[in-house]
Amino acid sequence: MTMPVMEPHLDADTLRAWARLIDEGPFSSLCWGERIAFDNPECLTLLGALAAWTDRVRLVTTVVVPQLHDPVMLAKALATADMLSGGRLTVGLGVGGRHEDYRAVGADPATQTMRGMAERVAVMKRIWAGEKVTESVVPVGPPPLQTGGPRLLVGTMGPKTIRSAAAWADGVAGMTLDLDVEKETRLFDVARDAWEQVGRSAPHLATSFWFALGDGDATRRQLHRHLRRYMNWVPAEIVDAMAPSTGWAGTERELLDVLRRFEAIGADEVHLIPTSSNVDQVRRIADAVRDF
């Protein structure tokens, strides 16, 4: 389950309530993403709070953009979070889709490439392995609780990205706009082949989609409102055109049918992305999938 971090008017009480409900189960992971030029909570600050608010669930960034950060500081922050959470951190990484975020922090948009991300991942992995990457007396710490550092997932919607990340990522954090299971099957097959070609064990396979839970047209309108707000860098007429076929809206029983389809193609996880901060949404889904 993804936190409602892209919804308006959030406060600590709402975020804490979501985190604790997710932690109570039956969810395997608690996810949240990063944006800079938006009014969402800063992702690494939130990570510290989530480590304190939860005890069981895995914490998954979907995704952090390493090019927006100094890699040494990012490695230190993530290692600290891994220690504070008891080794429950998984780091989803992506290049990001918005130049405005790069400009907001003074990052070079020319680094918005898989190579730019891989270079920063290499620095972080060296730090997590205890190597010295600066002219310091001792290596940058603390060491992560997980040996070698947190599990890394590559955020992607395409096969080229998957192939380029097979050498360093432990899996895939994908996203489907239209819930096309056949398309996701092909992406998963690309990932399996890419990991096999570089001699690595089978990748962790995850996908995600926006959801609105309920009956009738109100759920689709909820999803449409969210897309208009979140996709504010896309012309409104394009968002309006894609809204009827983007994400999923329906009842609990219909959602279980969708999850079974993704389970059948070998998905290890589906990361559900809410389009409302109403905590009843996560409570209802928890009840529905508890015995899935």
Short mmCIF file of C-alpha atoms in Angstrom, two decimals:
data_model
loop_
_atom_site.label_atom_id
_atom_site.label_comp_id
_atom_site.label_asym_id
_atom_site.label_seq_id
_atom_site.Cartn_x
_atom_site.Cartn_y
_atom_site.Cartn_z
CA MET A 1 0.00 0.00 0.00
CA THR A 2 1.28 3.45 -0.94
CA MET A 3 0.96 6.42 1.40
CA PRO A 4 -1.33 9.25 0.17
CA VAL A 5 1.61 11.67 -0.01
CA MET A 6 0.46 13.34 -3.23
CA GLU A 7 -2.93 14.31 -1.80
CA PRO A 8 -3.59 17.87 -0.52
CA HIS A 9 -3.96 19.10 3.07
CA LEU A 10 -1.99 16.32 4.77
CA ASP A 11 -0.99 16.44 8.41
CA ALA A 12 0.94 14.24 10.80
CA ASP A 13 -2.18 12.64 12.22
CA THR A 14 -3.38 11.48 8.79
CA LEU A 15 0.02 10.12 7.77
CA ARG A 16 0.48 8.36 11.12
CA ALA A 17 -2.98 6.77 10.88
CA TRP A 18 -2.24 5.43 7.39
CA ALA A 19 1.18 4.12 8.43
CA ARG A 20 -0.16 2.28 11.46
CA LEU A 21 -3.06 0.72 9.55
CA ILE A 22 -0.70 -0.48 6.85
CA ASP A 23 1.67 -1.85 9.47
CA GLU A 24 -1.13 -3.81 11.11
CA GLY A 25 -1.44 -5.79 7.91
CA PRO A 26 -2.00 -7.62 5.72
CA PHE A 27 0.24 -5.49 3.51
CA SER A 28 3.80 -6.59 2.78
CA SER A 29 5.16 -3.12 1.99
CA LEU A 30 4.47 0.53 2.74
CA CYS A 31 5.44 2.75 -0.20
CA TRP A 32 5.79 6.45 -0.97
CA GLY A 33 7.41 8.55 -3.66
CA GLU A 34 9.48 11.67 -4.16
CA ARG A 35 8.70 14.99 -5.76
CA ILE A 36 10.41 18.32 -5.12
CA ALA A 37 8.33 21.03 -6.86
CA PHE A 38 5.09 19.89 -5.24
CA ASP A 39 3.51 20.08 -1.77
CA ASN A 40 4.15 16.44 -0.79
CA PRO A 41 6.24 15.65 2.33
CA GLU A 42 9.99 15.42 1.78
CA CYS A 43 10.64 11.72 1.26
CA LEU A 44 13.69 11.17 3.50
CA THR A 45 12.22 13.11 6.42
CA LEU A 46 9.06 11.05 6.05
CA LEU A 47 11.18 7.89 5.96
CA GLY A 48 12.43 8.64 9.47
CA ALA A 49 8.88 9.12 10.73
CA LEU A 50 7.67 5.95 9.05
CA ALA A 51 10.49 3.96 10.63
CA ALA A 52 9.26 5.18 14.03
CA TRP A 53 5.54 4.73 13.32
CA THR A 54 5.83 1.12 12.09
CA ASP A 55 7.33 -2.12 13.37
CA ARG A 56 6.59 -4.86 10.81
CA VAL A 57 5.94 -3.71 7.27
CA ARG A 58 8.72 -3.24 4.74
CA LEU A 59 9.40 0.42 3.83
CA VAL A 60 9.76 0.97 0.08
CA THR A 61 10.62 4.24 -1.68
CA THR A 62 8.84 4.31 -5.05
CA VAL A 63 10.87 6.12 -6.09
CA VAL A 64 13.80 8.24 -4.90
CA VAL A 65 15.70 10.06 -7.67
CA PRO A 66 19.41 9.85 -6.71
CA GLN A 67 20.40 12.61 -9.16
CA LEU A 68 18.48 15.07 -6.95
CA HIS A 69 20.76 14.26 -3.99
CA ASP A 70 24.41 14.18 -3.10
CA PRO A 71 25.13 10.43 -3.29
CA VAL A 72 27.21 10.38 -0.10
CA MET A 73 24.51 12.11 1.92
CA LEU A 74 21.82 9.95 0.34
CA ALA A 75 23.76 6.78 1.20
CA LYS A 76 24.18 7.99 4.79
CA ALA A 77 20.49 8.88 5.13
CA LEU A 78 19.32 5.55 3.74
CA ALA A 79 21.77 3.55 5.88
CA THR A 80 20.52 5.45 8.95
CA ALA A 81 16.91 4.64 8.01
CA ASP A 82 17.79 0.98 7.51
CA MET A 83 19.28 0.93 11.00
CA LEU A 84 16.33 2.77 12.58
CA SER A 85 13.77 0.51 10.89
CA GLY A 86 15.48 -2.71 11.88
CA GLY A 87 16.57 -3.55 8.34
CA ARG A 88 13.14 -3.08 6.78
CA LEU A 89 14.15 -0.66 4.01
CA THR A 90 13.89 -1.29 0.27
CA VAL A 91 14.99 1.54 -2.00
CA GLY A 92 13.19 2.07 -5.29
CA LEU A 93 15.23 4.33 -7.56
CA GLY A 94 14.32 6.14 -10.75
CA VAL A 95 15.50 8.97 -12.98
CA GLY A 96 12.30 10.97 -12.46
CA GLY A 97 9.97 12.41 -15.06
CA ARG A 98 10.12 16.16 -14.36
CA HIS A 99 12.90 18.62 -15.16
CA GLU A 100 11.31 21.05 -12.68
CA ASP A 101 12.46 18.84 -9.80
CA TYR A 102 16.03 18.88 -11.11
CA ARG A 103 15.97 22.65 -11.51
CA ALA A 104 14.45 23.15 -8.05
CA VAL A 105 17.50 21.63 -6.34
CA GLY A 106 20.11 22.85 -8.82
CA ALA A 107 20.68 19.40 -10.33
CA ASP A 108 21.75 19.07 -13.95
CA PRO A 109 18.87 17.74 -16.12
CA ALA A 110 21.56 16.23 -18.37
CA THR A 111 22.12 13.64 -15.61
CA GLN A 112 18.51 12.44 -15.94
CA THR A 113 19.76 9.20 -17.46
CA MET A 114 20.20 5.60 -16.43
CA ARG A 115 23.96 6.12 -16.55
CA GLY A 116 23.68 9.09 -14.19
CA MET A 117 21.65 6.97 -11.78
CA ALA A 118 24.00 3.98 -12.02
CA GLU A 119 27.00 6.15 -11.20
CA ARG A 120 25.37 7.35 -7.99
CA VAL A 121 24.24 3.84 -7.06
CA ALA A 122 27.85 2.69 -7.39
CA VAL A 123 28.96 5.34 -4.89
CA MET A 124 26.21 4.38 -2.44
CA LYS A 125 27.06 0.69 -2.67
CA ARG A 126 30.71 1.41 -1.95
CA ILE A 127 29.72 3.37 1.16
CA TRP A 128 27.38 0.61 2.33
CA ALA A 129 30.23 -1.89 1.85
CA GLY A 130 32.36 0.15 4.25
CA GLU A 131 34.74 1.58 1.65
CA LYS A 132 36.17 5.07 2.01
CA VAL A 133 34.94 7.36 -0.76
CA THR A 134 36.05 10.64 0.84
CA GLU A 135 39.23 11.98 2.40
CA SER A 136 37.97 11.16 5.88
CA VAL A 137 39.58 9.42 8.82
CA VAL A 138 36.96 6.69 8.83
CA PRO A 139 34.41 5.60 6.19
CA VAL A 140 31.02 7.28 5.98
CA GLY A 141 28.60 5.54 8.32
CA PRO A 142 26.54 4.23 9.94
CA PRO A 143 26.62 0.85 8.24
CA PRO A 144 23.21 -0.34 7.06
CA LEU A 145 21.69 -3.16 9.05
CA GLN A 146 21.21 -5.20 5.87
CA THR A 147 24.56 -6.51 4.66
CA GLY A 148 25.63 -4.58 1.59
CA GLY A 149 22.77 -2.13 1.97
CA PRO A 150 19.03 -2.11 1.33
CA ARG A 151 17.52 -4.05 -1.55
CA LEU A 152 17.36 -1.84 -4.65
CA LEU A 153 14.48 -1.78 -7.14
CA VAL A 154 14.57 0.08 -10.43
CA GLY A 155 11.51 2.20 -11.12
CA THR A 156 10.50 1.66 -14.71
CA MET A 157 7.77 1.36 -17.31
CA GLY A 158 9.96 0.13 -20.17
CA PRO A 159 12.30 -2.73 -21.15
CA LYS A 160 15.36 -0.57 -21.91
CA THR A 161 15.49 0.68 -18.32
CA ILE A 162 15.15 -2.85 -16.99
CA ARG A 163 18.06 -4.17 -19.05
CA SER A 164 20.37 -1.34 -18.05
CA ALA A 165 19.69 -1.87 -14.33
CA ALA A 166 20.14 -5.64 -14.20
CA ALA A 167 23.76 -5.30 -13.09
CA TRP A 168 22.95 -3.39 -9.89
CA ALA A 169 19.23 -3.64 -9.06
CA ASP A 170 17.62 -6.46 -7.10
CA GLY A 171 14.28 -6.12 -8.82
CA VAL A 172 11.74 -3.98 -10.59
CA ALA A 173 9.23 -1.44 -9.27
CA GLY A 174 7.07 -1.00 -12.33
CA MET A 175 3.88 0.88 -12.98
CA THR A 176 0.94 0.17 -15.25
CA LEU A 177 -1.33 3.00 -16.34
CA ASP A 178 -3.99 0.84 -17.99
CA LEU A 179 -3.58 -2.46 -16.08
CA ASP A 180 -2.53 -4.26 -19.25
CA VAL A 181 -1.51 -7.64 -17.84
CA GLU A 182 -0.07 -8.87 -21.13
CA LYS A 183 2.23 -5.86 -21.32
CA GLU A 184 3.38 -6.42 -17.74
CA THR A 185 4.01 -10.08 -18.55
CA ARG A 186 6.39 -9.05 -21.34
CA LEU A 187 8.20 -6.61 -19.01
CA PHE A 188 8.56 -9.27 -16.34
CA ASP A 189 9.98 -11.67 -18.94
CA VAL A 190 12.50 -9.01 -20.01
CA ALA A 191 13.55 -8.62 -16.37
CA ARG A 192 13.95 -12.35 -15.82
CA ASP A 193 16.05 -12.67 -18.97
CA ALA A 194 18.19 -9.61 -18.15
CA TRP A 195 18.98 -10.83 -14.64
CA GLU A 196 19.80 -14.29 -15.95
CA GLN A 197 22.17 -12.87 -18.59
CA VAL A 198 24.25 -11.09 -15.95
CA GLY A 199 24.30 -14.18 -13.73
CA ARG A 200 22.06 -12.90 -10.97
CA SER A 201 19.23 -14.59 -9.10
CA ALA A 202 15.66 -13.95 -10.18
CA PRO A 203 14.55 -10.34 -9.71
CA HIS A 204 11.85 -9.16 -7.35
CA LEU A 205 8.92 -8.20 -9.60
CA ALA A 206 6.52 -5.47 -8.54
CA THR A 207 4.06 -3.31 -10.40
CA SER A 208 1.70 -0.58 -9.28
CA PHE A 209 -1.42 1.31 -10.28
CA TRP A 210 -3.69 4.10 -9.05
CA PHE A 211 -6.93 3.00 -7.40
CA ALA A 212 -10.25 4.40 -6.21
CA LEU A 213 -12.40 2.06 -4.15
CA GLY A 214 -16.19 2.21 -4.25
CA ASP A 215 -19.32 1.90 -6.37
CA GLY A 216 -20.51 4.05 -9.25
CA ASP A 217 -19.12 7.03 -11.15
CA ALA A 218 -17.86 8.77 -8.01
CA THR A 219 -14.80 6.50 -7.87
CA ARG A 220 -13.76 7.34 -11.42
CA ARG A 221 -14.26 11.06 -10.69
CA GLN A 222 -12.04 10.68 -7.61
CA LEU A 223 -9.31 9.12 -9.72
CA HIS A 224 -9.68 11.83 -12.37
CA ARG A 225 -9.30 14.58 -9.76
CA HIS A 226 -6.14 12.95 -8.46
CA LEU A 227 -4.64 12.67 -11.93
CA ARG A 228 -5.41 16.34 -12.66
CA ARG A 229 -3.58 17.33 -9.49
CA TYR A 230 -0.66 14.92 -9.62
CA MET A 231 0.04 15.18 -13.36
CA ASN A 232 0.13 18.96 -13.29
CA TRP A 233 3.08 19.10 -15.69
CA VAL A 234 0.93 17.50 -18.42
CA PRO A 235 -1.61 19.64 -20.33
CA ALA A 236 -5.04 19.24 -18.75
CA GLU A 237 -6.67 18.12 -21.98
CA ILE A 238 -4.23 15.21 -22.25
CA VAL A 239 -4.90 14.17 -18.64
CA ASP A 240 -8.65 14.37 -19.29
CA ALA A 241 -8.29 12.16 -22.36
CA MET A 242 -6.30 9.49 -20.54
CA ALA A 243 -8.29 9.56 -17.27
CA PRO A 244 -11.10 7.15 -18.32
CA SER A 245 -8.58 4.34 -18.97
CA THR A 246 -5.90 5.16 -16.38
CA GLY A 247 -5.79 3.39 -13.04
CA TRP A 248 -8.51 1.24 -11.54
CA ALA A 249 -11.87 2.07 -9.94
CA GLY A 250 -14.31 -0.44 -8.50
CA THR A 251 -15.34 -2.63 -5.59
CA GLU A 252 -13.32 -4.83 -3.26
CA ARG A 253 -14.36 -8.00 -5.10
CA GLU A 254 -13.32 -6.52 -8.44
CA LEU A 255 -9.96 -5.49 -6.98
CA LEU A 256 -9.28 -9.04 -5.81
CA ASP A 257 -9.90 -10.25 -9.38
CA VAL A 258 -7.33 -7.75 -10.66
CA LEU A 259 -4.77 -8.82 -8.04
CA ARG A 260 -5.24 -12.46 -8.97
CA ARG A 261 -4.45 -11.64 -12.61
CA PHE A 262 -1.15 -10.05 -11.61
CA GLU A 263 -0.38 -12.92 -9.26
CA ALA A 264 -0.87 -15.31 -12.17
CA ILE A 265 1.89 -13.65 -14.22
CA GLY A 266 4.40 -13.91 -11.37
CA ALA A 267 4.16 -10.52 -9.68
CA ASP A 268 5.74 -10.69 -6.24
CA GLU A 269 3.95 -7.51 -5.17
CA VAL A 270 1.40 -5.00 -6.39
CA HIS A 271 1.88 -1.52 -4.93
CA LEU A 272 -1.54 0.13 -4.74
CA ILE A 273 -1.50 3.93 -5.15
CA PRO A 274 -4.39 5.78 -3.44
CA THR A 275 -6.21 8.72 -4.97
CA SER A 276 -7.67 9.90 -1.67
CA SER A 277 -6.27 10.49 1.81
CA ASN A 278 -9.43 9.04 3.39
CA VAL A 279 -8.09 6.36 5.72
CA ASP A 280 -11.26 4.31 5.18
CA GLN A 281 -9.88 3.40 1.74
CA VAL A 282 -6.89 1.57 3.23
CA ARG A 283 -9.05 0.03 5.98
CA ARG A 284 -11.49 -1.43 3.43
CA ILE A 285 -8.72 -2.85 1.27
CA ALA A 286 -7.03 -4.36 4.30
CA ASP A 287 -10.24 -6.17 5.17
CA ALA A 288 -10.68 -7.34 1.58
CA VAL A 289 -7.18 -8.73 1.02
CA ARG A 290 -6.49 -10.12 4.49
CA ASP A 291 -7.21 -13.66 3.34
CA PHE A 292 -6.05 -13.18 -0.27
#
